[in-house]
Coordinates of C-alpha atoms and ligand atoms in Angstrom, one line a residue:
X1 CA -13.2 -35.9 8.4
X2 CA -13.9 -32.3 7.4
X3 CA -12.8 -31.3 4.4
X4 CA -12.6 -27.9 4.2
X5 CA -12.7 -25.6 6.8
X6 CA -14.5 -22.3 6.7
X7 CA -15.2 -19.0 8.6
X8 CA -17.9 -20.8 10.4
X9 CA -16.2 -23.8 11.4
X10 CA -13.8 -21.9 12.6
X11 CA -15.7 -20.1 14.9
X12 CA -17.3 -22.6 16.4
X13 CA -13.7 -24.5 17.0
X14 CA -12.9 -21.2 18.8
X15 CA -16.0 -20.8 21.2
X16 CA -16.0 -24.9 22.3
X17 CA -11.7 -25.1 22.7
X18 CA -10.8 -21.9 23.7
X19 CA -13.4 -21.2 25.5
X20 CA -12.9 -18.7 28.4
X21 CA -10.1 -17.5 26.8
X22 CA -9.9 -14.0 25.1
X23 CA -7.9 -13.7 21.6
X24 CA -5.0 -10.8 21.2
X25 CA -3.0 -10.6 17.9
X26 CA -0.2 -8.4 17.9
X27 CA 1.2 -7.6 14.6
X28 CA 3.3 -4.4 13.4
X29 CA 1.1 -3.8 10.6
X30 CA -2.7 -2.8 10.8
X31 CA -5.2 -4.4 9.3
X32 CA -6.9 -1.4 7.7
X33 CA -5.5 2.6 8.3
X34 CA -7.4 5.4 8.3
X35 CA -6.2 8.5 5.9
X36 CA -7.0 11.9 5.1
X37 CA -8.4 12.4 1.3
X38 CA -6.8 15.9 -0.2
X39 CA -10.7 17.2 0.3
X40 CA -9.9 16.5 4.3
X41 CA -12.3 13.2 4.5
X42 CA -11.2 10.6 6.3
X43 CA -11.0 7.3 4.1
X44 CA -10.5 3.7 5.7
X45 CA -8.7 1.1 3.3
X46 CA -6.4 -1.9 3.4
X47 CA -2.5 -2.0 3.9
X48 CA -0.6 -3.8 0.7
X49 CA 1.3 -7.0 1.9
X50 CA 0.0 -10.3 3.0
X51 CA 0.0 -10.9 6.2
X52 CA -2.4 -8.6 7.7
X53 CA -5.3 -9.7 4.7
X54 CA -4.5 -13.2 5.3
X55 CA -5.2 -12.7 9.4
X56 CA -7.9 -10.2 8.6
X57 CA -10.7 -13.1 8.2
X58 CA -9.4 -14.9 10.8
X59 CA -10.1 -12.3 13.2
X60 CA -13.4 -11.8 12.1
X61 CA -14.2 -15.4 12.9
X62 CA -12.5 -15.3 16.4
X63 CA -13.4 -11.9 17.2
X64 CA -11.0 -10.0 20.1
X65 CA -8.6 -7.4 20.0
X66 CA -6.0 -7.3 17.7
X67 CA -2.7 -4.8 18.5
X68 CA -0.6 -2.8 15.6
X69 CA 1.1 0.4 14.7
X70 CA -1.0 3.3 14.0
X71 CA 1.0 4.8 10.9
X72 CA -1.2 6.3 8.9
X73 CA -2.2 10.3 9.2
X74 CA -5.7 9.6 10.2
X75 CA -5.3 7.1 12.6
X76 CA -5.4 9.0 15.5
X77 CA -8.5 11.1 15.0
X78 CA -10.4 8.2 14.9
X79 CA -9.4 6.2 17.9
X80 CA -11.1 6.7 21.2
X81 CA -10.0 7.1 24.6
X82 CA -8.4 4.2 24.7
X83 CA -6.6 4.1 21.5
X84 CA -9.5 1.8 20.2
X85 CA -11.9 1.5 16.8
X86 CA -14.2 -0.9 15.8
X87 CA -13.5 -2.2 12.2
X88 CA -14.9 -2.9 9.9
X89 CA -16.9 0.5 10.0
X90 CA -20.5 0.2 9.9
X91 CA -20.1 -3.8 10.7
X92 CA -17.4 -3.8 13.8
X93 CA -16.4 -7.5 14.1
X94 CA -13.4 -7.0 16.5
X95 CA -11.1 -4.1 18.1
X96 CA -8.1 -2.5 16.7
X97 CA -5.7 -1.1 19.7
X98 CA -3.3 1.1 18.0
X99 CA 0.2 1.7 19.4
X100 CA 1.7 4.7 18.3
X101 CA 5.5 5.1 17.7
X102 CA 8.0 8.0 17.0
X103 CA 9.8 8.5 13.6
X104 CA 12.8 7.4 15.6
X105 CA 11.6 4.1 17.2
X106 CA 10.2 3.3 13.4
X107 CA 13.1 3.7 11.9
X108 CA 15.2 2.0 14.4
X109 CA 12.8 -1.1 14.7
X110 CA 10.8 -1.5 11.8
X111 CA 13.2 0.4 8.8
X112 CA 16.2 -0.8 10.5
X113 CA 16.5 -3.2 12.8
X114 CA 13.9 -5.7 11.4
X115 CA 14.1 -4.6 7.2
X116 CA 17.9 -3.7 7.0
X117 CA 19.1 -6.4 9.5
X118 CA 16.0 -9.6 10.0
X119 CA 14.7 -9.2 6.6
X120 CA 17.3 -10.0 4.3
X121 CA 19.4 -12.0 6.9
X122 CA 16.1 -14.4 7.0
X123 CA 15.6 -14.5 3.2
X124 CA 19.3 -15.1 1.9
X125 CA 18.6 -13.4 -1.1
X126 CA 22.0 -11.4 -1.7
X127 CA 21.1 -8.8 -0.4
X128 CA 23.7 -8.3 2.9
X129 CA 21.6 -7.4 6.1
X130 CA 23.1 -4.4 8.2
X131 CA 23.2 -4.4 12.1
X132 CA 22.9 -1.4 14.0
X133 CA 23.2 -1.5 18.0
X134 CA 20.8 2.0 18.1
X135 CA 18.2 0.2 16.0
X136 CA 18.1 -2.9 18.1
X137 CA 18.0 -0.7 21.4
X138 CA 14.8 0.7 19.2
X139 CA 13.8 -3.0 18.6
X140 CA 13.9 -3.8 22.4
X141 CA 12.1 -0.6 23.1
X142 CA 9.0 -1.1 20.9
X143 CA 8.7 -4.7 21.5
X144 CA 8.5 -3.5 25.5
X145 CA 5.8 -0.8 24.3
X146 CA 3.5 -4.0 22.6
X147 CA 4.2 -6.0 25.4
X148 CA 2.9 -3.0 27.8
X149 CA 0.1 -3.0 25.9
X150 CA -0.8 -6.6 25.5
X151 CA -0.3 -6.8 29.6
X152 CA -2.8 -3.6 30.4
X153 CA -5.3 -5.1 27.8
X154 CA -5.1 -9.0 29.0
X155 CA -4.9 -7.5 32.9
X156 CA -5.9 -10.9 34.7
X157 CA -8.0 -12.1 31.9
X158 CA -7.0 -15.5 30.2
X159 CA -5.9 -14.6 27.1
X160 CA -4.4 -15.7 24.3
X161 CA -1.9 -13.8 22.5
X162 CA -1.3 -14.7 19.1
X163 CA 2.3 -12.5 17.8
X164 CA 2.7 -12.1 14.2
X165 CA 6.4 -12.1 12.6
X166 CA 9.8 -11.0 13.1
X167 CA 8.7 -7.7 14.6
X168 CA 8.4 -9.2 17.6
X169 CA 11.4 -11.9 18.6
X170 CA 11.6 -9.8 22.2
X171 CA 7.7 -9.6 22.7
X172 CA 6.9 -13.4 23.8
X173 CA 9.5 -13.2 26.5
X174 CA 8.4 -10.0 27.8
X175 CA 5.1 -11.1 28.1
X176 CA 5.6 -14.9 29.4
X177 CA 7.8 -13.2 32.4
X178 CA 5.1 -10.8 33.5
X179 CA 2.2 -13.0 33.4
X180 CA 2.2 -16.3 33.6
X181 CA -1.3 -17.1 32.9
X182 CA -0.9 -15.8 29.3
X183 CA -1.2 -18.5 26.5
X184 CA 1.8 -17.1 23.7
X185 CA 2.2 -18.2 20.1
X186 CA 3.5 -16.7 17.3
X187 CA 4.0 -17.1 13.8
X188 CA 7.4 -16.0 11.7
X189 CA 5.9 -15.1 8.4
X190 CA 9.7 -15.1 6.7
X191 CA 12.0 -17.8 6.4
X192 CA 14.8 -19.1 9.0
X193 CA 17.8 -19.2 7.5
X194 CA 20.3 -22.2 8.3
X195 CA 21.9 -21.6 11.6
X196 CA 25.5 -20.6 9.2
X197 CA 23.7 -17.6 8.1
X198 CA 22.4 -16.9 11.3
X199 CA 25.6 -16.6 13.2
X200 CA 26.2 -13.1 11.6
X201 CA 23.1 -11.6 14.1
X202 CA 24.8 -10.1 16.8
X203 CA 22.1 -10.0 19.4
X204 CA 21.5 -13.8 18.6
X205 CA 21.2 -15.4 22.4
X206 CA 18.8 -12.4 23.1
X207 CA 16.6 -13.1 20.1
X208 CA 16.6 -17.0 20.3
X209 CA 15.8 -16.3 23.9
X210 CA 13.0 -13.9 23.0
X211 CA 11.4 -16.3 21.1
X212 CA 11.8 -19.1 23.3
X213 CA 9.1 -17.2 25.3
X214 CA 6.5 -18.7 23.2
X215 CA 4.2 -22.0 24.0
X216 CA 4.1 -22.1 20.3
X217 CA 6.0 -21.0 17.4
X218 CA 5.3 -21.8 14.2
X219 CA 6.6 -21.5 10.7
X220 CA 5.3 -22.2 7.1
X221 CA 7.6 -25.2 6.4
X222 CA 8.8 -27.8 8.7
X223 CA 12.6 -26.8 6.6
X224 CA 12.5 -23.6 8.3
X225 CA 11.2 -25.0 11.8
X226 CA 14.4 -27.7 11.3
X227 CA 16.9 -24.8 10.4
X228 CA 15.0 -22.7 14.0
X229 CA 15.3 -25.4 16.2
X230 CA 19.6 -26.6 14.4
X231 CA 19.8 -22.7 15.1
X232 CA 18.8 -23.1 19.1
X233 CA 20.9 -25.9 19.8
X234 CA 23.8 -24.5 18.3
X235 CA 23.4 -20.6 19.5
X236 CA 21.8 -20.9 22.9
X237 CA 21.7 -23.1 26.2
X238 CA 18.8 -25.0 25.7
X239 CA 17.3 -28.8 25.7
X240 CA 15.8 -29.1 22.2
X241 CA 14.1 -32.3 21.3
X242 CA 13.9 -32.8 17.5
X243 CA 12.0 -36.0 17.5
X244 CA 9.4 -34.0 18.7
X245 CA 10.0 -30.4 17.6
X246 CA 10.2 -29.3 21.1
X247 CA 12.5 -27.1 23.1
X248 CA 13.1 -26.6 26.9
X249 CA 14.6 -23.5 28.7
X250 CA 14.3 -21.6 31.9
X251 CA 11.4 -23.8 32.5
X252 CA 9.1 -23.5 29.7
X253 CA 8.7 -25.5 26.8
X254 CA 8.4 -24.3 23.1
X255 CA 6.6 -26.2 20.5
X256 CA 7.7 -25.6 17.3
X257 CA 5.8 -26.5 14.5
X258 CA 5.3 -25.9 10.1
X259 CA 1.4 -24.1 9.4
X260 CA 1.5 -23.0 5.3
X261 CA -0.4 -19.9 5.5
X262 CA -3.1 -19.3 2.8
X263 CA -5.7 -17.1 1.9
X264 CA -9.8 -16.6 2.2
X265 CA -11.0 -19.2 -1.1
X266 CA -14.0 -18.3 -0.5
X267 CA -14.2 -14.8 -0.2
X268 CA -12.0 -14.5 -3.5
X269 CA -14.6 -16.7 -5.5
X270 CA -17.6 -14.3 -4.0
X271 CA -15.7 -11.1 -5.1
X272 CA -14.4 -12.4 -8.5
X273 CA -17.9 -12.9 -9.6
X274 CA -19.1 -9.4 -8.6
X275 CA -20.2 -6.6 -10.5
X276 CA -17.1 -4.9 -8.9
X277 CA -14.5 -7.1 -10.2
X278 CA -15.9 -7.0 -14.1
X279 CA -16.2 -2.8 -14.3
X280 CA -12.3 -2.9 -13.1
X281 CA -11.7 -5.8 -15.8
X282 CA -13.5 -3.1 -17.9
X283 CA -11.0 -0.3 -16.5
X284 CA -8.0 -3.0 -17.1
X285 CA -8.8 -3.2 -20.7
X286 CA -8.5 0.3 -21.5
X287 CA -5.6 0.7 -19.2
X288 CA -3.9 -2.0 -20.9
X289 CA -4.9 -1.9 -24.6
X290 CA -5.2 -5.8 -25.4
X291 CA -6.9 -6.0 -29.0
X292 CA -6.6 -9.8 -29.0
X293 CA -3.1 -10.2 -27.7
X294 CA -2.1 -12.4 -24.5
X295 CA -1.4 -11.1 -21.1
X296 CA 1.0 -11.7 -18.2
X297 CA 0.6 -10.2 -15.1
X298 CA 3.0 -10.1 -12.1
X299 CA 2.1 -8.6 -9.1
X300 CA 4.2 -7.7 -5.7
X301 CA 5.5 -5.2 -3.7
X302 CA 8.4 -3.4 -4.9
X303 CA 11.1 -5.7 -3.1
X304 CA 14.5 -6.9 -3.8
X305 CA 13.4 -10.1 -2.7
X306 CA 10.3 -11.0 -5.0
X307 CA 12.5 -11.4 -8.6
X308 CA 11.2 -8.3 -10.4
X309 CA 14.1 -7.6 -12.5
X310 CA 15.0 -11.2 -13.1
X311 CA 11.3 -11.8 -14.5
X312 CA 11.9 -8.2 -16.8
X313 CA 14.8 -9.9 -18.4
X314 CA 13.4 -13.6 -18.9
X315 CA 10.8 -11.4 -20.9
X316 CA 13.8 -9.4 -22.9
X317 CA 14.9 -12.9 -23.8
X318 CA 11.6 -14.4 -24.2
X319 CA 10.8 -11.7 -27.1
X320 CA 14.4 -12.6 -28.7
X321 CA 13.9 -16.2 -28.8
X322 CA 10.0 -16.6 -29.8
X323 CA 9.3 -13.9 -32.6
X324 CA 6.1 -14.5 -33.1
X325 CA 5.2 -13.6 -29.9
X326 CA 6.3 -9.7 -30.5
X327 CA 3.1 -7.6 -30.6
X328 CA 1.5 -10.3 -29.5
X329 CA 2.1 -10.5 -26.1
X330 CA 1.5 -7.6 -23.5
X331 CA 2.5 -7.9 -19.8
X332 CA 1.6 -5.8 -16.8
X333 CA 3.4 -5.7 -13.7
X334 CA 2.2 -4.0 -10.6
X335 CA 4.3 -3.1 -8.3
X336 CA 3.4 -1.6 -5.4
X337 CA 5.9 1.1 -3.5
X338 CA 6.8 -0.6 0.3
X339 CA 9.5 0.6 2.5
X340 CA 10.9 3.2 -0.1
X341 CA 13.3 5.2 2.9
X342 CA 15.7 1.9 2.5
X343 CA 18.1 2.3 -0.3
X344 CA 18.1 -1.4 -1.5
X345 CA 13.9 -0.7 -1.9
X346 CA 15.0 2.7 -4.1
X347 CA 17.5 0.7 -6.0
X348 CA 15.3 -2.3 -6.9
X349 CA 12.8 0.0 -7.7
X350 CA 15.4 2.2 -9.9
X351 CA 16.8 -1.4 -11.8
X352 CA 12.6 -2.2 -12.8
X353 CA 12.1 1.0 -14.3
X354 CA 15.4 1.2 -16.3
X355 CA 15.0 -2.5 -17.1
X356 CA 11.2 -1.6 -18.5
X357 CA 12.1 1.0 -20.3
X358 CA 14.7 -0.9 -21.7
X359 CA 12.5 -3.7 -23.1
X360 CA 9.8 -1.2 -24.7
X361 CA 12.7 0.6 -26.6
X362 CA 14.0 -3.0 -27.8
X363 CA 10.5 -4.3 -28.7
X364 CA 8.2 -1.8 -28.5
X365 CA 6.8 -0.6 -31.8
X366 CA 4.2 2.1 -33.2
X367 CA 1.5 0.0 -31.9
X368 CA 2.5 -1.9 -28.9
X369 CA 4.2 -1.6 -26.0
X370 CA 5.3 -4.8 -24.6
X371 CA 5.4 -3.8 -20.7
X372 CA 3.1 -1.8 -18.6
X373 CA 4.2 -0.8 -14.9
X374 CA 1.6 0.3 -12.7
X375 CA 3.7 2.0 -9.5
X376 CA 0.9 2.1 -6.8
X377 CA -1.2 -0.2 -4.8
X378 CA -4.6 -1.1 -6.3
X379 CA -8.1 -2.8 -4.4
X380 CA -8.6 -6.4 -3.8
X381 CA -11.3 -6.0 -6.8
X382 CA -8.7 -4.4 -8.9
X383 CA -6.3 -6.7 -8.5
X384 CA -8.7 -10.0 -8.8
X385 CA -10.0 -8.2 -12.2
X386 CA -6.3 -8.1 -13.5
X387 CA -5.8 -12.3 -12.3
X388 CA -9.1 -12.8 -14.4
X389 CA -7.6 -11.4 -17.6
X390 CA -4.3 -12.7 -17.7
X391 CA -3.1 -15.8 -19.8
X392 CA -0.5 -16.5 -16.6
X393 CA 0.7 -15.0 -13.1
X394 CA 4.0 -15.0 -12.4
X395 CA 5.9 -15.1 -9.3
X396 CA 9.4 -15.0 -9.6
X397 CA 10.3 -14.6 -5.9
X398 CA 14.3 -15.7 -5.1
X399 CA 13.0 -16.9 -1.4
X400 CA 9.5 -16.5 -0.1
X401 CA 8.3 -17.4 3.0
X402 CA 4.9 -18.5 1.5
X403 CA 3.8 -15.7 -1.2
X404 CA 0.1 -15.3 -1.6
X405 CA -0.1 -13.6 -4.7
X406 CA 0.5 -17.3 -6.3
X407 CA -2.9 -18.4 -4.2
X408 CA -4.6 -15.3 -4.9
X409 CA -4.3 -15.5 -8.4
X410 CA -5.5 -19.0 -8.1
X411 CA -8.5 -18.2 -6.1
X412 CA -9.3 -16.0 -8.2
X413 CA -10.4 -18.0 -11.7
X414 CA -13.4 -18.9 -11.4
X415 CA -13.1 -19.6 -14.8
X416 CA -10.9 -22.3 -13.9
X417 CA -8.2 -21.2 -16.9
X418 CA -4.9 -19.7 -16.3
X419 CA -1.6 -20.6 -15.9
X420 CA 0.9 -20.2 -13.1
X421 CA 4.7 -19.4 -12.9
X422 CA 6.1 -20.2 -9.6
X423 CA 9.3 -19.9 -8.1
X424 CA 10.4 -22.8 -6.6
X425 CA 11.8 -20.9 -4.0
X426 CA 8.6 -20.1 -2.3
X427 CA 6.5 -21.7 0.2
X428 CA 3.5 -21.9 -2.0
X429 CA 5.9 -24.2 -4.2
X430 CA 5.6 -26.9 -1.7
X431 CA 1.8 -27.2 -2.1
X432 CA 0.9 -25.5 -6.1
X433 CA 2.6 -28.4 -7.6
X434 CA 0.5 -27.7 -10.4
X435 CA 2.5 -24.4 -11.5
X436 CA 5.3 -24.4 -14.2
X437 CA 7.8 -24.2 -11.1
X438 CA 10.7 -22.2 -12.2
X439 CA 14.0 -21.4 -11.2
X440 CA 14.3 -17.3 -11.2
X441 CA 18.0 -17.0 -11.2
X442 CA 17.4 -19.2 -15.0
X443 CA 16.3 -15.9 -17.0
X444 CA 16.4 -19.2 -19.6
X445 CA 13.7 -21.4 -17.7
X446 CA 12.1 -18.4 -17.0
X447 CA 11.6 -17.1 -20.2
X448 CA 10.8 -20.7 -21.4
X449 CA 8.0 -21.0 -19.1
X450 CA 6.4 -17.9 -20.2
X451 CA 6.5 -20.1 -23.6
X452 CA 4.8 -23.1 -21.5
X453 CA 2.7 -21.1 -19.5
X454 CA 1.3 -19.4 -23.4
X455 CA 1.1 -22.9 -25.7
X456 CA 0.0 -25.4 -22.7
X457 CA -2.5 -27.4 -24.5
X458 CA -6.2 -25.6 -23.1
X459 CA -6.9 -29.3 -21.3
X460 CA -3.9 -29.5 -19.3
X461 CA -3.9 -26.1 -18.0
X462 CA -7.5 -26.5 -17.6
X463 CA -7.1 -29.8 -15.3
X464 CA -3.8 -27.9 -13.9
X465 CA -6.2 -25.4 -12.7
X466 CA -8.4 -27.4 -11.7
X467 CA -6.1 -29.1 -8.6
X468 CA -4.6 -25.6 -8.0
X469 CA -7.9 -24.5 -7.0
X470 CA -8.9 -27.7 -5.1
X471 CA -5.5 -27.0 -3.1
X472 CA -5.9 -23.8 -2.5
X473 CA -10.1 -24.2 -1.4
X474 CA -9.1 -27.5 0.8
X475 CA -5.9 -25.6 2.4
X476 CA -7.3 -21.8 3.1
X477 CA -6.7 -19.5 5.7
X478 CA -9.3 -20.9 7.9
X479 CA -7.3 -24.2 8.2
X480 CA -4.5 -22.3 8.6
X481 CA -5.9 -20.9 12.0
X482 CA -7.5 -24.1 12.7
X483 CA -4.4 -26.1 12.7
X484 CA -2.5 -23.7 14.5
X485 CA -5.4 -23.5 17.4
X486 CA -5.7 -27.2 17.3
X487 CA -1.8 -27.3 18.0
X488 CA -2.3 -24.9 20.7
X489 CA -5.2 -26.4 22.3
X490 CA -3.3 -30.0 22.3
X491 CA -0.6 -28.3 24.4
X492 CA -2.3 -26.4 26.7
X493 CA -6.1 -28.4 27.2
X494 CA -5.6 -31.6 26.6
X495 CA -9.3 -31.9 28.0
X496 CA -10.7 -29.8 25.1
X497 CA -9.4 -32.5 22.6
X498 CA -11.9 -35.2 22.4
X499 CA -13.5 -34.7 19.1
X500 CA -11.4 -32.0 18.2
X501 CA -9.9 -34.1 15.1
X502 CA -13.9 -34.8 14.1
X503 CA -14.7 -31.7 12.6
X504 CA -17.7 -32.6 11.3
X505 CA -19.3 -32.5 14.5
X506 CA -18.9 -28.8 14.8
X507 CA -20.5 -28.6 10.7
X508 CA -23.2 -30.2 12.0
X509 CA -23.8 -27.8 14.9
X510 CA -24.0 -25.3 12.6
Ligands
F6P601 O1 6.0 -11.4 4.4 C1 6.4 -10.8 5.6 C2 5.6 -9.5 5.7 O2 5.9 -8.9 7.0 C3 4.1 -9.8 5.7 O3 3.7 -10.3 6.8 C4 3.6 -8.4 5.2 O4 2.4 -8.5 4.7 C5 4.7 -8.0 4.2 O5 5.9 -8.5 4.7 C6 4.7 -6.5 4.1 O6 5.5 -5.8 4.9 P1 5.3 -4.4 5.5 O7 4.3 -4.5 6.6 O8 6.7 -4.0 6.0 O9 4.8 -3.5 4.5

């Protein structure tokens, strides 16, 4: 059996199975935006957030057409005709289709509808989720706009559409219904909550519906694919078949299934080695003047649901209860600005910078200044050089669909030395079993793992380490894809399967 899958296996997997078939992702969020520099150039980067770097390399494998907003203010100037552009510039490996939206429709779908009502109903982190009937009229109205798209793309084409997250729980029924050749699959990159906390969605026949459009649906844990399919046989008319993990209605069946998503190992390990990565360590060290003392880092979008201000205060306590640790001890957090418009994002963002300020006033002395906050989003190199000099990560997230800072900062020690600090109440808890898993609503186990994570004997995090990284190589973003296809291809060409569990033949064609 093959043990770890890569770009090239990958593609290979996808010319022999899906052969004759052309690959669509839809996702809300593009995969790189084009902006205007204040000198007028136009500058193409990444997006923050995990989902569309995870899918990125994926994509380069398969090749196709993938479909997202256009939201940045150069996106349109460098589309063609067609709303197309090749990325990446200067080496196009697949087509970005961009869809463009009014201030209106964004805030009633993606601000509203999907990050005031979906998000925090899905992640249960007490944060109440607000319901608006004008946003999901917005919701219904975008998710028609992707699906128009999708169908003038596909036209009579076998295709296979591959929907990313909870954008999109209208999309796979819209498309099933007006072409029936079209293979659908998507993956939920948040949690399902139990099907208690799901009653409080008003529109929940029509989204359960929606999503029962898919061939395939899948999750990262088989927990939330239990609560999902509890949720359908409770909310909707349906036949749902748990032994399985199947459902039936209006004549289609819905398999639903856990895929952990994970990162690019490889690519990490090729750019933490670069020249790149040490001149930003360089830039790190004078950002963040160390002089001997340890480092923490914590990185994440600014969001009420990743533990910031929980994490600031296990530090305020840490600094109380181990003395010696005061000037010795720095810690940087990054947190990068995301859906700022929404007043719970202003007020968690408001709560870290009075809880900082806080700490440095109580600690802080002449000479030291026990937190940095950096508010802005940094490279990939940037933030790979900042994993390479801490002591420990930590990721304090109160519920997580996955969280791939936790596998990034893995990925990215070559030096195989670091420790981790991981919620338990993430995904990549399942699988990292070698973190110091933590309890963030604890500020006391918190703060005592920051002890741990400081005065682990240099072995033991060493060997720690060591499995993290074998985790994190063997289960990476190409097996991610590769399970999910190999799902897919099980349900819909049986014929394709012989050998497809042997993927060392397909290393050997290589
Ligand atoms: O975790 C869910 C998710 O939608 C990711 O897929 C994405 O990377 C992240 O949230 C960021 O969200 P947004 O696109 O709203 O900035």
């Amino acid at each position: 059996m093959l043990k770890v899958w890569t770009n090239a296996v990958l593609h290979k997997f996808i010319q022999s199975r899906l052969e004759g078939y052309r690959l669509i992702v839809v996702s809300n969020r593009e995969p790189y935006h084009h902006r205007y520099t204040p000198d007028g150039r136009v500058e193409c980067s990444r997006p923050a957030g995990g989902m569309a770097s995870a899918l990125e390399p994926v994509m380069r494998a398969c090749g196709g057409l993938w479909i997202a907003h256009g939201s940045a203010d150069a996106d349109r100037a460098v589309v063609d005709s067609h709303d197309h552009v090749e990325i990446p510039e200067g080496n196009p490996q697949f087509t970005l289709r961009r869809v463009w939206l009014t201030k209106e429709q964004v805030q009633g779908y993606y601000l509203g509808l999907s990050n005031q009502g979906l998000w925090p109903l899905c992640h249960v982190a007490f944060t109440r989720p607000y319901f608006e009937r004008r946003d999901w009229d917005q919701y219904r109205e975008v998710n028609q706009i992707f699906a128009n798209a999708v169908l003038e793309e596909a036209a009579d084409q076998p295709t296979f559409v591959f929907i990313q997250d909870y954008h999109f729980g209208l999309l796979p029924r819209m498309l099933s219904e007006a072409n029936a050749n079209l293979i659908v699959a998507q993956f939920w990159h948040i949690p399902w909550p139990n099907r208690e906390v799901f009653r409080s969605f008003p529109w929940k026949e029509e989204l359960l519906d929606g999503l029962l459009g898919n061939d395939l649906l899948g999750f990262h844990l088989r927990h939330h694919c239990q609560n999902f399919l509890d949720t359908v046989d409770r909310g909707i008319e349906a036949l749902v078949d748990p032994s399985v993990s199947e459902v039936f209605r209006k004549g289609k069946r819905t398999l639903v299934r856990p895929f952990p998503i994970s990162i690019d190992f490889d690519a990490y390990t090729a750019i933490s080695q670069s020249a790149e990565v040490e001149n930003h360590m360089n830039c790190w060290r004078r950002r963040i003047p160390l002089n001997g003392k340890r480092l923490g880092i914590g990185i994440d979008r600014l969001d009420y649901t990743k533990g910031i201000p929980d994490r600031i205060r296990a530090l305020d306590v840490f600094f109380e209860e181990c003395p010696e640790y005061r000037e010795r001890l720095m810690f940087a957090q990054i947190g990068v600005p995301s859906r700022s418009s929404l007043p719970a994002y202003r007020e968690v963002e408001r709560e870290v910078d009075q809880l900082v300020e806080s700490v440095n006033c109580r600690w802080g002395t002449d000479h030291w200044r026990p937190i940095t906050l950096f508010k802005r989003q940094f490279s990939r190199a940037e933030m790979i050089a900042l994993h390479r000099l801490a002591d420990f990560c930590v990721v304090t997230s109160l519920h997580d669909g996955m969280n791939l800072v936790a596998k990034e900062f893995v990925a990215s020690r070559i030096d195989g030395d670091g420790a981790l600090v991981l919620s338990r109440f993430t995904g990549a808890a399942r699988e990292l079993r070698d973190a110091i898993l933590i309890n963030p609503f604890s500020i006391e186990e918190t703060a005592s793992a920051y002890k741990q994570a400081l005065e682990m004997p240099s072995e033991e995090r060493i060997r720690r380490m060591h499995r993290l990284r074998e985790e994190v190589e063997t289960n990476n973003i190409y097996a991610w894809a590769g399970r999910f296809l190999t799902a897919l291809t099980r349900l819909e060409f049986p014929d394709r399967m012989e050998n497809v569990e042997n993927l060392e033949n397909l290393e050997a064609e290589e």
